Coordinates of C-alpha atoms in Angstrom, one line a residue:
M1 CA 135.0 148.0 118.3
I2 CA 135.3 149.9 115.0
N3 CA 138.2 147.7 113.9
S4 CA 136.2 144.6 114.7
F5 CA 133.3 145.9 112.6
F6 CA 135.5 146.5 109.6
L7 CA 137.1 143.1 110.1
V8 CA 133.7 141.4 109.9
I9 CA 132.7 143.5 106.8
T10 CA 136.0 142.6 105.1
L11 CA 135.7 138.9 105.8
L12 CA 132.1 139.0 104.5
S13 CA 133.2 140.7 101.4
I14 CA 136.0 138.2 100.8
Q15 CA 133.4 135.4 101.3
I16 CA 131.0 136.8 98.8
L17 CA 133.9 137.5 96.3
C18 CA 135.0 133.9 96.7
I19 CA 131.5 132.6 96.0
I20 CA 131.2 134.7 92.9
N21 CA 134.7 133.8 91.7
S22 CA 133.9 130.1 92.4
N23 CA 130.7 130.3 90.3
N24 CA 132.5 132.1 87.5
I25 CA 135.2 129.4 87.4
I26 CA 132.4 126.7 87.3
A27 CA 130.6 128.6 84.5
N28 CA 133.8 128.7 82.5
A29 CA 134.5 125.0 83.1
I30 CA 130.9 123.8 82.3
S31 CA 129.8 124.3 78.7
I32 CA 126.8 123.6 76.5
D33 CA 128.6 120.3 75.6
D34 CA 127.9 119.1 79.2
M35 CA 124.2 119.8 78.9
I36 CA 123.1 118.3 75.6
F37 CA 122.5 114.8 74.3
K38 CA 124.5 114.3 71.1
T39 CA 123.9 111.6 68.5
P40 CA 125.7 108.5 69.8
E41 CA 127.4 105.9 67.5
Y42 CA 124.8 103.4 66.3
I43 CA 124.3 100.5 63.8
G44 CA 121.8 100.8 61.0
D45 CA 120.3 103.6 58.9
K46 CA 118.3 105.3 61.7
P47 CA 119.6 107.1 64.8
P48 CA 118.4 105.7 68.1
S49 CA 115.1 106.9 69.5
I50 CA 113.4 106.9 72.9
P51 CA 109.6 106.7 73.3
L52 CA 107.9 109.7 74.8
L53 CA 104.7 108.8 76.8
F54 CA 102.3 111.7 77.4
Q55 CA 100.9 112.1 80.9
S56 CA 98.3 114.8 81.3
G57 CA 99.5 116.3 78.0
V58 CA 103.2 116.3 79.1
P59 CA 105.8 114.1 77.5
T60 CA 107.8 111.8 79.7
A61 CA 110.7 109.4 79.1
E62 CA 112.7 106.8 81.0
F63 CA 116.4 107.3 81.7
S64 CA 119.1 106.4 84.1
I65 CA 121.8 108.2 86.1
G66 CA 125.0 106.9 87.7
T67 CA 127.1 103.8 87.7
P68 CA 125.5 101.3 88.3
P69 CA 122.5 103.0 86.7
Q70 CA 119.6 104.2 88.8
N71 CA 116.3 104.3 86.8
F72 CA 113.9 107.3 86.6
T73 CA 111.0 108.7 84.6
G74 CA 111.3 112.4 83.8
I75 CA 109.5 115.1 82.1
F76 CA 111.0 115.8 78.6
D77 CA 111.4 119.6 79.0
T78 CA 112.7 121.9 76.2
G79 CA 112.6 124.7 78.8
S80 CA 115.0 123.1 81.4
P81 CA 118.8 123.6 81.0
I82 CA 119.6 120.7 83.3
T83 CA 118.5 117.1 83.9
W84 CA 117.5 116.6 87.5
V85 CA 116.2 114.1 90.0
L86 CA 115.2 114.2 93.6
S87 CA 118.0 113.5 96.1
S88 CA 117.8 110.6 98.5
E89 CA 118.9 113.1 101.1
C90 CA 116.1 115.6 100.4
Q91 CA 114.2 116.4 103.6
D92 CA 112.0 119.0 102.1
H93 CA 108.2 118.5 102.4
G94 CA 108.0 118.2 98.5
C95 CA 110.2 115.1 98.7
T96 CA 108.6 113.3 101.7
N97 CA 105.8 111.5 99.9
V98 CA 108.0 110.4 97.0
P99 CA 109.2 106.7 97.2
I100 CA 112.9 106.2 97.7
S101 CA 113.0 104.3 94.4
E102 CA 112.3 107.6 92.6
K103 CA 115.2 109.4 94.4
F104 CA 118.9 109.5 93.4
N105 CA 121.5 108.1 95.8
Q106 CA 124.6 110.1 94.8
K107 CA 126.9 108.0 97.1
A108 CA 125.9 104.8 95.3
S109 CA 127.3 106.1 91.9
N110 CA 131.0 105.6 91.3
T111 CA 131.0 108.0 88.3
N112 CA 129.6 111.0 90.2
S113 CA 131.5 114.2 90.5
P114 CA 129.9 116.9 92.7
I115 CA 130.2 120.6 91.8
P116 CA 130.6 122.9 94.8
T117 CA 127.7 125.2 94.4
E118 CA 123.9 125.3 94.3
I119 CA 121.4 126.3 91.7
D120 CA 117.9 127.8 92.1
L121 CA 115.4 127.4 89.2
H122 CA 111.8 128.4 88.6
Y123 CA 109.7 126.7 85.9
L124 CA 106.7 127.8 83.8
D125 CA 104.4 125.4 85.6
G126 CA 105.2 127.0 88.9
T127 CA 107.7 124.4 90.0
H128 CA 110.6 125.9 92.1
V129 CA 113.7 123.8 92.8
Q130 CA 117.0 124.1 94.5
L131 CA 119.6 121.6 93.4
K132 CA 123.2 120.5 93.8
P133 CA 124.9 120.3 90.3
E134 CA 127.0 117.2 89.5
L135 CA 128.6 115.5 86.6
D136 CA 127.6 111.8 86.1
T137 CA 126.8 109.2 83.5
V138 CA 123.3 109.5 82.0
T139 CA 122.0 106.5 80.1
L140 CA 119.2 106.6 77.5
A141 CA 117.3 103.6 76.0
K142 CA 119.3 101.4 78.5
Q143 CA 122.3 101.4 76.2
F144 CA 123.5 104.9 75.1
Q145 CA 125.7 106.4 77.7
F146 CA 126.6 110.1 78.1
P147 CA 129.5 110.3 80.6
R148 CA 130.1 113.4 82.7
H149 CA 126.7 114.9 81.8
L150 CA 125.5 117.8 83.9
I151 CA 122.7 116.7 86.3
G152 CA 121.1 118.2 89.4
E153 CA 120.3 116.6 92.7
I154 CA 117.2 118.2 94.1
T155 CA 117.4 119.3 97.8
M156 CA 114.2 121.5 97.8
I157 CA 111.1 121.4 95.5
E158 CA 107.9 123.4 95.6
Y159 CA 104.8 123.1 93.4
S160 CA 101.9 125.5 92.9
A161 CA 98.8 124.7 95.0
G162 CA 96.9 121.8 93.5
F163 CA 99.6 121.0 90.9
V164 CA 100.5 117.4 90.4
P165 CA 103.6 116.8 88.2
A166 CA 103.7 114.3 85.5
A167 CA 106.9 112.9 86.9
N168 CA 109.3 113.6 89.8
A169 CA 112.4 114.3 87.5
R170 CA 113.2 116.4 84.4
I171 CA 115.2 115.8 81.3
G172 CA 116.9 119.1 80.4
M173 CA 116.4 119.8 76.7
G174 CA 116.7 123.5 76.3
D175 CA 117.2 127.0 77.7
Y176 CA 120.9 126.0 77.9
S177 CA 123.0 128.6 79.7
T178 CA 126.0 128.5 82.0
K179 CA 124.4 131.5 83.7
I180 CA 122.4 129.1 85.9
F181 CA 125.6 129.1 88.0
D182 CA 125.5 132.9 88.3
P183 CA 124.5 134.0 91.8
N184 CA 122.9 137.1 90.2
P185 CA 120.5 136.1 87.4
Q186 CA 120.0 139.8 86.5
A187 CA 123.6 139.9 85.3
M188 CA 122.7 138.1 82.1
A189 CA 120.3 140.9 81.1
N190 CA 122.6 143.7 82.4
N191 CA 125.7 142.4 80.7
P192 CA 124.7 140.5 77.5
D193 CA 128.3 140.3 76.3
Q194 CA 129.0 137.9 79.1
S195 CA 125.8 136.0 78.6
I196 CA 125.4 132.6 76.9
G197 CA 125.3 134.5 73.5
G198 CA 128.7 135.9 74.0
G199 CA 130.4 132.5 74.6
L200 CA 128.0 130.2 72.6
G201 CA 129.8 130.5 69.3
R202 CA 133.1 129.4 70.8
R203 CA 131.5 126.5 72.8
A204 CA 129.2 125.4 70.0
A205 CA 132.1 125.3 67.5
T206 CA 133.9 122.8 69.7
I207 CA 131.1 120.4 70.2
A208 CA 132.2 117.0 69.0
G209 CA 129.8 114.9 67.0
D210 CA 126.2 115.6 65.8
A211 CA 124.6 118.1 68.1
H212 CA 121.1 117.4 66.7
T213 CA 118.0 115.9 68.3
S214 CA 114.4 115.7 67.1
T215 CA 110.9 114.8 68.1
G216 CA 107.7 113.8 66.4
P217 CA 104.8 111.4 66.0
A218 CA 105.9 107.9 65.0
A219 CA 104.6 106.3 61.8
S220 CA 102.9 103.0 61.8
G221 CA 101.9 100.6 59.0
S222 CA 102.4 101.5 55.4
P223 CA 104.6 104.6 54.7
N224 CA 101.8 106.0 52.5
F225 CA 99.2 105.6 55.2
R226 CA 98.5 108.8 57.2
K227 CA 96.2 108.0 60.0
K228 CA 94.6 111.0 61.6
R229 CA 95.6 111.2 65.3
E230 CA 94.8 113.5 68.2
F231 CA 96.8 112.8 71.3
P232 CA 99.6 110.2 71.2
N233 CA 98.1 107.3 73.2
S234 CA 100.9 104.8 73.7
A235 CA 104.7 104.8 74.2
T236 CA 105.3 104.0 70.5
D237 CA 103.2 106.9 69.2
F238 CA 105.7 109.7 69.8
L239 CA 109.5 109.6 69.7
W240 CA 112.6 111.5 70.8
V241 CA 115.3 110.8 68.3
L242 CA 119.0 111.2 69.1
G243 CA 119.7 112.7 65.7
D244 CA 117.7 113.5 62.5
D245 CA 115.3 111.0 61.0
P246 CA 113.9 112.0 57.6
S247 CA 111.6 109.0 57.6
M248 CA 109.5 110.8 60.2
Y249 CA 108.6 113.8 58.0
T250 CA 107.3 114.6 54.5
G251 CA 107.9 117.5 52.2
P252 CA 110.2 120.4 53.0
L253 CA 112.2 120.8 56.2
Y254 CA 111.9 124.5 57.2
K255 CA 114.8 126.1 59.1
L256 CA 114.1 129.0 61.5
D257 CA 116.9 130.9 63.3
L258 CA 116.6 131.3 67.0
I259 CA 116.5 134.7 68.7
S260 CA 119.8 136.5 69.3
A261 CA 121.0 135.9 72.9
V262 CA 123.1 139.1 72.9
D263 CA 120.2 141.3 71.9
S264 CA 117.6 139.6 74.1
G265 CA 119.7 138.9 77.2
T266 CA 118.4 135.3 77.4
S267 CA 119.3 131.8 76.2
P268 CA 118.3 131.3 72.6
F269 CA 117.1 127.7 73.1
W270 CA 114.4 127.2 71.8
K271 CA 113.0 130.7 71.1
L272 CA 111.8 132.1 67.8
P273 CA 110.6 135.5 66.8
L274 CA 106.9 135.6 66.4
K275 CA 104.7 137.9 64.3
G276 CA 101.3 136.8 65.6
F277 CA 98.3 134.5 65.3
S278 CA 95.4 134.3 62.9
F279 CA 92.0 132.6 62.9
K280 CA 89.9 132.7 59.8
S281 CA 90.3 136.3 58.6
Q282 CA 91.1 137.7 62.0
E283 CA 94.7 138.7 62.8
F284 CA 96.1 138.9 66.3
K285 CA 99.4 140.8 66.2
L286 CA 102.1 140.8 68.8
S287 CA 104.6 143.4 69.9
G288 CA 107.8 143.7 67.9
R289 CA 109.9 142.1 70.6
S290 CA 107.7 139.0 71.0
Y291 CA 109.1 135.5 70.7
G292 CA 107.7 132.0 71.1
T293 CA 109.4 129.5 73.3
I294 CA 109.0 125.8 72.4
S295 CA 107.8 124.4 75.7
S296 CA 107.2 120.7 75.6
S297 CA 106.4 120.6 79.4
A298 CA 103.4 123.0 79.0
P299 CA 100.2 121.3 77.7
Y300 CA 99.0 124.7 76.5
I301 CA 99.8 127.6 74.1
M302 CA 100.3 130.5 76.5
V303 CA 99.9 134.0 75.0
P304 CA 99.6 137.6 76.4
P305 CA 96.3 137.8 78.4
S306 CA 94.7 140.3 76.0
V307 CA 95.5 138.1 73.0
A308 CA 94.2 135.0 74.8
G309 CA 90.8 136.7 75.3
D310 CA 90.6 137.8 71.7
I311 CA 91.5 134.4 70.3
N312 CA 89.0 132.6 72.5
N313 CA 86.3 135.0 71.7
A314 CA 86.9 134.4 68.0
I315 CA 86.7 130.6 68.3
G316 CA 83.6 130.8 70.5
A317 CA 85.1 129.8 73.9
H318 CA 84.2 131.6 77.1
Y319 CA 85.8 131.7 80.5
N320 CA 84.5 129.3 83.1
E321 CA 85.2 130.3 86.7
Q322 CA 84.8 126.7 88.0
S323 CA 87.4 125.1 85.8
R324 CA 89.5 128.3 85.3
M325 CA 89.5 127.5 81.6
Y326 CA 88.0 128.8 78.4
T327 CA 85.4 126.2 77.6
I328 CA 83.5 125.3 74.4
S329 CA 81.2 122.6 73.2
C330 CA 83.0 119.5 71.9
S331 CA 80.6 119.4 68.9
A332 CA 81.7 122.9 67.9
R333 CA 85.3 121.6 67.8
D334 CA 84.5 119.5 64.8
N335 CA 83.6 122.5 62.7
L336 CA 86.3 125.0 63.9
E337 CA 88.8 126.4 61.5
P338 CA 92.5 125.8 62.3
L339 CA 94.6 128.3 64.3
T340 CA 97.7 129.8 62.5
I341 CA 100.9 130.6 64.3
E342 CA 102.8 133.2 62.2
F343 CA 106.6 133.2 62.7
S344 CA 108.5 136.4 61.8
Q345 CA 110.7 134.5 59.4
G346 CA 107.9 133.8 56.9
L347 CA 106.6 130.4 58.1
N348 CA 103.1 129.8 59.2
A349 CA 102.2 126.7 61.3
V350 CA 98.5 125.8 60.9
I351 CA 97.2 123.7 63.8
S352 CA 94.0 121.7 63.7
A353 CA 91.2 122.3 66.3
T354 CA 91.6 118.7 67.4
Q355 CA 95.0 119.8 68.8
Y356 CA 94.1 123.2 70.4
I357 CA 90.6 122.1 71.8
N358 CA 90.7 119.3 74.3
E359 CA 88.2 117.4 76.5
L360 CA 87.7 118.4 80.2
D361 CA 88.5 115.8 82.8
H362 CA 85.9 117.2 85.1
P363 CA 83.1 118.9 83.0
P364 CA 81.3 121.9 84.6
T365 CA 78.4 121.1 86.9
D366 CA 76.7 124.5 86.2
S367 CA 73.6 123.6 84.3
S368 CA 74.0 126.6 82.0
Q369 CA 77.4 125.3 80.8
Q370 CA 77.0 121.5 80.9
E371 CA 77.3 121.3 77.1
D372 CA 80.8 122.8 77.4
Q373 CA 82.7 119.5 77.7
C374 CA 85.8 120.8 76.0
F375 CA 88.3 123.6 76.6
S376 CA 90.7 125.8 74.7
T377 CA 94.4 125.3 75.3
I378 CA 95.0 129.0 74.4
V379 CA 95.6 130.4 77.9
N380 CA 97.0 133.5 79.6
G381 CA 100.8 133.8 79.7
P382 CA 102.9 135.6 82.3
D383 CA 103.5 138.8 80.4
D384 CA 102.8 140.8 77.2
Y385 CA 105.6 139.6 75.0
T386 CA 106.5 136.0 75.8
I387 CA 104.6 133.2 74.1
Y388 CA 105.0 129.5 75.1
L389 CA 104.3 127.1 72.3
G390 CA 103.4 124.0 74.3
G391 CA 101.7 120.7 73.6
P392 CA 99.3 121.6 70.7
F393 CA 102.3 122.8 68.7
F394 CA 105.0 120.4 70.0
R395 CA 103.0 117.2 69.2
S396 CA 101.8 118.5 65.8
Y397 CA 105.1 118.5 63.9
Y398 CA 108.4 116.9 63.3
L399 CA 110.8 119.2 65.2
G400 CA 114.6 119.2 64.7
F401 CA 116.6 120.9 67.4
A402 CA 119.9 122.0 65.7
I403 CA 122.1 123.2 68.6
T404 CA 125.3 124.1 66.7
E405 CA 123.4 126.0 63.9
L406 CA 121.1 127.8 66.4
Q407 CA 118.1 126.8 64.5
L408 CA 114.8 125.0 64.9
N409 CA 113.8 122.8 62.0
I410 CA 110.1 122.1 61.3
A411 CA 108.5 119.7 58.9
Q412 CA 105.1 118.1 58.4
S413 CA 104.9 114.8 60.2
V414 CA 104.3 111.6 58.2
V415 CA 101.5 111.0 60.7
N416 CA 98.4 113.0 60.0
T417 CA 98.1 115.3 63.0
G418 CA 95.9 117.7 61.1
A419 CA 98.6 120.3 61.1
T420 CA 100.2 121.9 58.0
L421 CA 102.9 124.4 57.1
A422 CA 102.9 127.3 54.7
T423 CA 105.4 129.9 53.7
T424 CA 105.1 133.6 52.8
S425 CA 107.2 135.6 50.4
S426 CA 109.6 136.5 53.2
Y427 CA 110.8 133.0 53.8
S428 CA 114.0 132.0 52.1
D429 CA 115.8 129.1 53.8
V430 CA 114.2 125.7 53.1
Q431 CA 115.8 122.3 52.8
Q432 CA 113.7 120.0 50.4
A433 CA 113.3 116.5 51.9
N434 CA 114.2 113.6 49.8
N435 CA 111.1 111.7 50.8
P436 CA 108.2 111.8 48.3
Q437 CA 105.2 113.9 49.2
L438 CA 102.6 111.6 50.7
P439 CA 99.0 111.6 49.4
A440 CA 96.4 113.7 51.1
P441 CA 94.7 111.8 53.9
G442 CA 91.1 110.7 53.6
P443 CA 88.8 110.3 56.6
Q444 CA 90.2 107.8 59.0
E445 CA 89.0 106.2 62.2
Q446 CA 89.8 108.2 65.3
P447 CA 91.9 106.3 67.9
N448 CA 90.6 105.7 71.3
V449 CA 92.5 108.0 73.6
N450 CA 93.2 107.2 77.2
S451 CA 91.5 109.8 79.4
S452 CA 94.7 110.4 81.4
N453 CA 96.3 111.7 78.1
S454 CA 93.4 113.6 76.7
S455 CA 92.4 115.5 79.8
L456 CA 94.6 118.3 81.0
P457 CA 94.7 119.9 84.4
P458 CA 93.8 123.6 84.8
P459 CA 96.9 125.8 84.1
P460 CA 98.8 126.7 87.2
P461 CA 99.2 130.4 88.1
P462 CA 101.9 131.8 85.9
P463 CA 105.3 132.5 87.6
P464 CA 106.4 136.1 88.3
P465 CA 107.2 137.7 85.0
P466 CA 110.9 137.9 84.1
P467 CA 112.5 141.3 83.7
P468 CA 111.9 142.8 80.2
P469 CA 114.8 142.4 77.8
P470 CA 116.9 145.5 77.2
P471 CA 116.1 147.5 74.1
P472 CA 118.1 146.5 71.0
P473 CA 121.3 148.5 70.3
Q474 CA 120.8 151.5 68.2

């Protein structure tokens, strides 16, 4: 009996060891190169671009997977390390109401290579997925192919109560890490030398081609015409560029280094050290270990709860129990000062109230608050040190995602979003753009914005907070 017991324990231990070793082999075989979209070869003086269409404040794009290609619309997500779609074999309740045309048939693709493991991921909006990783051809703009790109085939998906996603797929654009294959996510924090930071330098150095991508509002009409814009309201208003496009920005291109993966125990993409926020003369400081994550899939700026309350009090917004939002009169928005995001490296991003104050889709019915037809996009985050710079920041600037250099490049858009940039004496690394400085904009007619783009859903309950990062080495 005892021998049988030890035999079972031994076999179980061998099985667990095999799973761990298998995942380690996979993590070593899969690199950042398999997760990113590099600049393809193209004809002309501009890199190719893909329109981003905003749905409920979240950018989406069309893409294809497999050979022959199967077409999908996915959330453009700078917080997802992997591009994924629902599986045609998914029997989970989260898949049942999705049309078969929006699901991926792995057996129908002759370029698909399954990877023998499973991945479990949680997202900021409360989405929880389990997926089977695979390598397959991803096609963008119906012509640019990325063979053997890492994708995920969803076998289980859960959403927060009441949450309706902007699309049933995601395009992975950040938080890159081979640790998604690790059966023990805590290992990244406990052993930073083996984290993505430890191997990134070797992998990034071997990336072939231009590992840059960028996003920003698209210019229209004369290059010297800067029409003031709130939300992008058509598929041509905002672009994802497979490379760098200096024609989309004006003035200096500011370079900010990402956080250290080894010190923080997390993927550096796309996370920047933050000093705090300011509104008028009021300063809202953050803890020394705070960083801001560029989160394109979040239509909000999520900050520590105490900071969210202080900022909203300063701008005159108050919490509405019915909508679960900080609400404010839309007429007050026109007179509000901009909100400043202070990066630790000496760059300040100054965002217009037309970006951080939006209109409610369902205004409050309480007679005492019926004038509050707008709401603040400054909302509570999941913990006291992580900040998510979502839609109001993402759509305000030209952003360059420099993977090899471990940098985020920021510039003022040629489109007048009402946002500006300013440096302090501590900033030192700036690349002057060749484009001439455009004239200051005069008052322009505001575009008519589709209600599906201008109205955002209440923020979902934040996910469980991640474990705090280990203290920096002494």
